[in-house]
PDB file of C-alpha atoms in Angstrom:
ATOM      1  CA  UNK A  27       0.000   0.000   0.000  1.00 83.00           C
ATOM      2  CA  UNK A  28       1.020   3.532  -0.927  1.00 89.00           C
ATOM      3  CA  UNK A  29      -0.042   6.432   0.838  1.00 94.00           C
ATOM      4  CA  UNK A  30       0.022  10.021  -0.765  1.00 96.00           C
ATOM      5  CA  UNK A  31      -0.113  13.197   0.529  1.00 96.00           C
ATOM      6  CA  UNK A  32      -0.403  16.408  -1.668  1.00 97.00           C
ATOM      7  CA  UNK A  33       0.691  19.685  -0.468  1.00 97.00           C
ATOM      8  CA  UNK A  34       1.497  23.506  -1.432  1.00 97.00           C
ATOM      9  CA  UNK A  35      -1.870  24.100  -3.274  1.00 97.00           C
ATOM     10  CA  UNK A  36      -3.564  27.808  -2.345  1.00 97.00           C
ATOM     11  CA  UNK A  37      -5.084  31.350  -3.929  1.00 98.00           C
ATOM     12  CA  UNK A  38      -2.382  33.003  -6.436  1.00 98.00           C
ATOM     13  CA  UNK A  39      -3.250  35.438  -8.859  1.00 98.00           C
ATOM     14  CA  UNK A  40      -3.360  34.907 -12.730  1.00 98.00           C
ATOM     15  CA  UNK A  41       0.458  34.845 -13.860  1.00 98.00           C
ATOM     16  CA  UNK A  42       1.628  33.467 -10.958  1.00 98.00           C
ATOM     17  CA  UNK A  43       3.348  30.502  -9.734  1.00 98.00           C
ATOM     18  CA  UNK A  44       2.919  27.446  -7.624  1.00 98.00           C
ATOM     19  CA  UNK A  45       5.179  24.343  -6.497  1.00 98.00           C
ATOM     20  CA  UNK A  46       2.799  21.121  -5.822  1.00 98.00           C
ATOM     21  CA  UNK A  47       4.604  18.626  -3.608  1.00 98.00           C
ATOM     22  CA  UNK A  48       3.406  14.664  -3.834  1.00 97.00           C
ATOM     23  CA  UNK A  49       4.817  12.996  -0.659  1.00 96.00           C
ATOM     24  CA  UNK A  50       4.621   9.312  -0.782  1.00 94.00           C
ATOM     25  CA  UNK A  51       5.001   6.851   2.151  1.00 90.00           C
ATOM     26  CA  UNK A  52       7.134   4.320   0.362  1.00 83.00           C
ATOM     27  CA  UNK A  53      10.814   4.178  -0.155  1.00 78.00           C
ATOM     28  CA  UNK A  54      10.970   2.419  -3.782  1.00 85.00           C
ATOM     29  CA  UNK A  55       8.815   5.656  -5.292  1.00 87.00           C
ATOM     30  CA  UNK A  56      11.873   4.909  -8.225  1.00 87.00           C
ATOM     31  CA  UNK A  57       9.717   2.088  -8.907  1.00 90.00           C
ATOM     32  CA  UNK A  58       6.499   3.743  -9.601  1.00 93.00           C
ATOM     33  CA  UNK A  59       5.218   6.138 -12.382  1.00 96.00           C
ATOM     34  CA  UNK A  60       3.572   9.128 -10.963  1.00 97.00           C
ATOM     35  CA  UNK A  61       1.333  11.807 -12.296  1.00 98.00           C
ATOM     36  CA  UNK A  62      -0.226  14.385 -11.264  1.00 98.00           C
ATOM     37  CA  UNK A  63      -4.516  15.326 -12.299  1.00 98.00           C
ATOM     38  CA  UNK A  64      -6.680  17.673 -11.281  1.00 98.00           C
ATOM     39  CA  UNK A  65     -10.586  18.159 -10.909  1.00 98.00           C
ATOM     40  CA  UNK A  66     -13.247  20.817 -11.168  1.00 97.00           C
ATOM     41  CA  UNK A  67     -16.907  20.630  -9.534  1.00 95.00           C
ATOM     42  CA  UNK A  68     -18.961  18.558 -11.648  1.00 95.00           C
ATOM     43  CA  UNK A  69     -16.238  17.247 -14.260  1.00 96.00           C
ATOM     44  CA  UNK A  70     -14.269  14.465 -14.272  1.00 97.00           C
ATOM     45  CA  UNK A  71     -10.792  13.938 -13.779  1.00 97.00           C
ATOM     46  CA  UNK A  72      -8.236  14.947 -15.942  1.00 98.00           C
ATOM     47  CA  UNK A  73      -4.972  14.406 -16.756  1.00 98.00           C
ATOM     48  CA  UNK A  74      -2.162  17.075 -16.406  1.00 98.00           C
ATOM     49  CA  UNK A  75       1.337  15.471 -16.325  1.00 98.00           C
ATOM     50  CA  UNK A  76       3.269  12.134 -15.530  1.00 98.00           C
ATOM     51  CA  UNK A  77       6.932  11.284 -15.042  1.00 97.00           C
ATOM     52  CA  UNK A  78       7.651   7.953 -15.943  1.00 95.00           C
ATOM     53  CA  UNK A  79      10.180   5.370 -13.817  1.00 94.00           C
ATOM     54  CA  UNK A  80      13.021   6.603 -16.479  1.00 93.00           C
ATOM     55  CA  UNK A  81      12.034  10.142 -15.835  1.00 93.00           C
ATOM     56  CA  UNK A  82      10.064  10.533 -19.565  1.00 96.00           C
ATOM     57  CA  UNK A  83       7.609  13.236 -19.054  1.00 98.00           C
ATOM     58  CA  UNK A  84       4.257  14.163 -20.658  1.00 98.00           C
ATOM     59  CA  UNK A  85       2.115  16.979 -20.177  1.00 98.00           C
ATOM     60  CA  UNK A  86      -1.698  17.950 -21.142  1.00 98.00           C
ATOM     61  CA  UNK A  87      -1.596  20.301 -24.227  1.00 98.00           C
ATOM     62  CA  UNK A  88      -3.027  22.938 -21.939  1.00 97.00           C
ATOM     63  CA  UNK A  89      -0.229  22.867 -19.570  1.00 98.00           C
ATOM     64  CA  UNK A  90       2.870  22.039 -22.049  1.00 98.00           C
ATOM     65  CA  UNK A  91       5.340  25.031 -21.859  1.00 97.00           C
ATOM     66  CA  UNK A  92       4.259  26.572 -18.375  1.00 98.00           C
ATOM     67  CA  UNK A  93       3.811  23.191 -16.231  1.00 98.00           C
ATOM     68  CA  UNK A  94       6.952  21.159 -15.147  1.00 98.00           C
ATOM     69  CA  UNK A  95       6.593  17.692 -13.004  1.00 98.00           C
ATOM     70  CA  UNK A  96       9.724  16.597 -11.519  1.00 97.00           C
ATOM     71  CA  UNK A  97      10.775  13.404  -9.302  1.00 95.00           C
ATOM     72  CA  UNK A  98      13.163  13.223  -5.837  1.00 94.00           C
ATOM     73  CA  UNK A  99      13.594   8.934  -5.517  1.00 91.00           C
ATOM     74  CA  UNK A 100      15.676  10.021  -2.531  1.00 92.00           C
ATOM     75  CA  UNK A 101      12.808  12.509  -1.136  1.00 94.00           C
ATOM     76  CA  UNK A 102       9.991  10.097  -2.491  1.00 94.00           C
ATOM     77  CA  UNK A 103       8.407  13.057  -3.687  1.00 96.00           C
ATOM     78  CA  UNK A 104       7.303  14.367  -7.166  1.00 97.00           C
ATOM     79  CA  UNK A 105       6.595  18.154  -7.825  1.00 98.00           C
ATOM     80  CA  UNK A 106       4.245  19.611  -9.909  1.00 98.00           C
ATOM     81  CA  UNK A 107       5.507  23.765 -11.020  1.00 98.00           C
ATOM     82  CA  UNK A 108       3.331  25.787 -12.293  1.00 98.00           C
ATOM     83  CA  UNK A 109       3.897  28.891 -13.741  1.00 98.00           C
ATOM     84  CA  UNK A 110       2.160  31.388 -15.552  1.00 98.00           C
ATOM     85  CA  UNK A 111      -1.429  29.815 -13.938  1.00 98.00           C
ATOM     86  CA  UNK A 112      -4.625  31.091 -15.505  1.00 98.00           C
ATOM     87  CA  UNK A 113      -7.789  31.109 -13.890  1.00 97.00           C
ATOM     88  CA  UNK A 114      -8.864  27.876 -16.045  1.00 97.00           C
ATOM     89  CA  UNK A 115      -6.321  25.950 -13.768  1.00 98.00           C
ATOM     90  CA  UNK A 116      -8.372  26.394 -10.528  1.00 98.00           C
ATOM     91  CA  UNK A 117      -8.991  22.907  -9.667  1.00 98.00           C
ATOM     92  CA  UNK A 118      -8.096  20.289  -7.015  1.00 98.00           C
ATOM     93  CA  UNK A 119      -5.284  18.666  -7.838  1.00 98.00           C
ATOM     94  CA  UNK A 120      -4.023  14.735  -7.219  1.00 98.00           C
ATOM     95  CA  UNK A 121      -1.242  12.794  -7.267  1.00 97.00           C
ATOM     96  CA  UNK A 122      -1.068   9.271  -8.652  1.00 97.00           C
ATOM     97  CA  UNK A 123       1.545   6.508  -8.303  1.00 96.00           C
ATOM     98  CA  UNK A 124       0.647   3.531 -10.685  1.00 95.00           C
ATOM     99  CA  UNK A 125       3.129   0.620 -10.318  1.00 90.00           C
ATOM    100  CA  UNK A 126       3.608  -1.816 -13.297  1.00 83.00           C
ATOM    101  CA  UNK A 127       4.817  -4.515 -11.309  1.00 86.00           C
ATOM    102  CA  UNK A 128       1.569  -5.026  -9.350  1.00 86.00           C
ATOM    103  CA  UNK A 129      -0.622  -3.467 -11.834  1.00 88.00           C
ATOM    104  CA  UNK A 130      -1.901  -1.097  -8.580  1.00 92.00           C
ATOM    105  CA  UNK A 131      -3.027   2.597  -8.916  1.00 95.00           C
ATOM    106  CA  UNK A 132      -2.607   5.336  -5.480  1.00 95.00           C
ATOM    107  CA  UNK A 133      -4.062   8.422  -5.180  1.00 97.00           C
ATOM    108  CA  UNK A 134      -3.683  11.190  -2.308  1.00 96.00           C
ATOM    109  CA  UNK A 135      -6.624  13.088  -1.135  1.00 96.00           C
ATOM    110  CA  UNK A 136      -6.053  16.067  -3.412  1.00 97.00           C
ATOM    111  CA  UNK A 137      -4.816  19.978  -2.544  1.00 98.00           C
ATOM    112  CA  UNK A 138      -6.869  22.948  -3.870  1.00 98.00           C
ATOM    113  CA  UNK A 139      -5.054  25.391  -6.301  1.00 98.00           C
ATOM    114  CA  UNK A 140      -7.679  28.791  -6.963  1.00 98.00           C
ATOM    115  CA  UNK A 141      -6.378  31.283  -9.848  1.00 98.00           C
ATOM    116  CA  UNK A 142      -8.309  34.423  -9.433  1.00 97.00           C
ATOM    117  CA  UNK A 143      -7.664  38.557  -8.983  1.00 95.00           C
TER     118      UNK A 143
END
């Protein structure tokens, strides 16, 4: 079992910046592929970015260029910058760790980012 725990979400204004944090409570996260979504009332989940074992990255066309998820196997924790956020980003955002060997998904409980003036 892996636990998650999200952190560093809050209210920044439109152009600004924010550093998610995924925390996770095992020490082989080198061994998982992680990605961050994100979720607005009444939609459904959505995908945003994911940083494979090897470190491959892939991002939602509406993030590419201003969105940048990054791993620490020695921190067991994956980041999620954001720059330049627009009010269309206000969402809750999760983390995922899927692991290939057992076939398992994880999510944490999700941190609230809010883009507004």
């Amino acid at each position: 079992q892996v636990q998650l725990v999200e952190s560093g979400g809050g209210l920044v204004q439109p152009g600004g910046s924010l550093r998610l944090s995924c925390a996770s409570s095992t020490s082989t996260l080198s061994l998982l592929n992680m990605e961050w979504h994100r979720q607005t009332p009444g939609n459904e989940r959505e995908f945003v970015a994911r940083i494979a074992t090897t470190s491959r990255t892939n991002y939602a066309d509406s993030v590419r260029g201003r969105f940048t998820i990054s791993r620490d196997n020695v921190k067991n924790t994956v980041y999620l910058r954001m720059n330049n956020l627009k009010p269309d980003d206000t969402a809750v955002y999760y983390c995922k760790a899927s692991s290939a060997r057992s076939g398992s998904d994880y999510w944490g409980q999700g941190t609230q980012v809010t883009v507004s003036s």
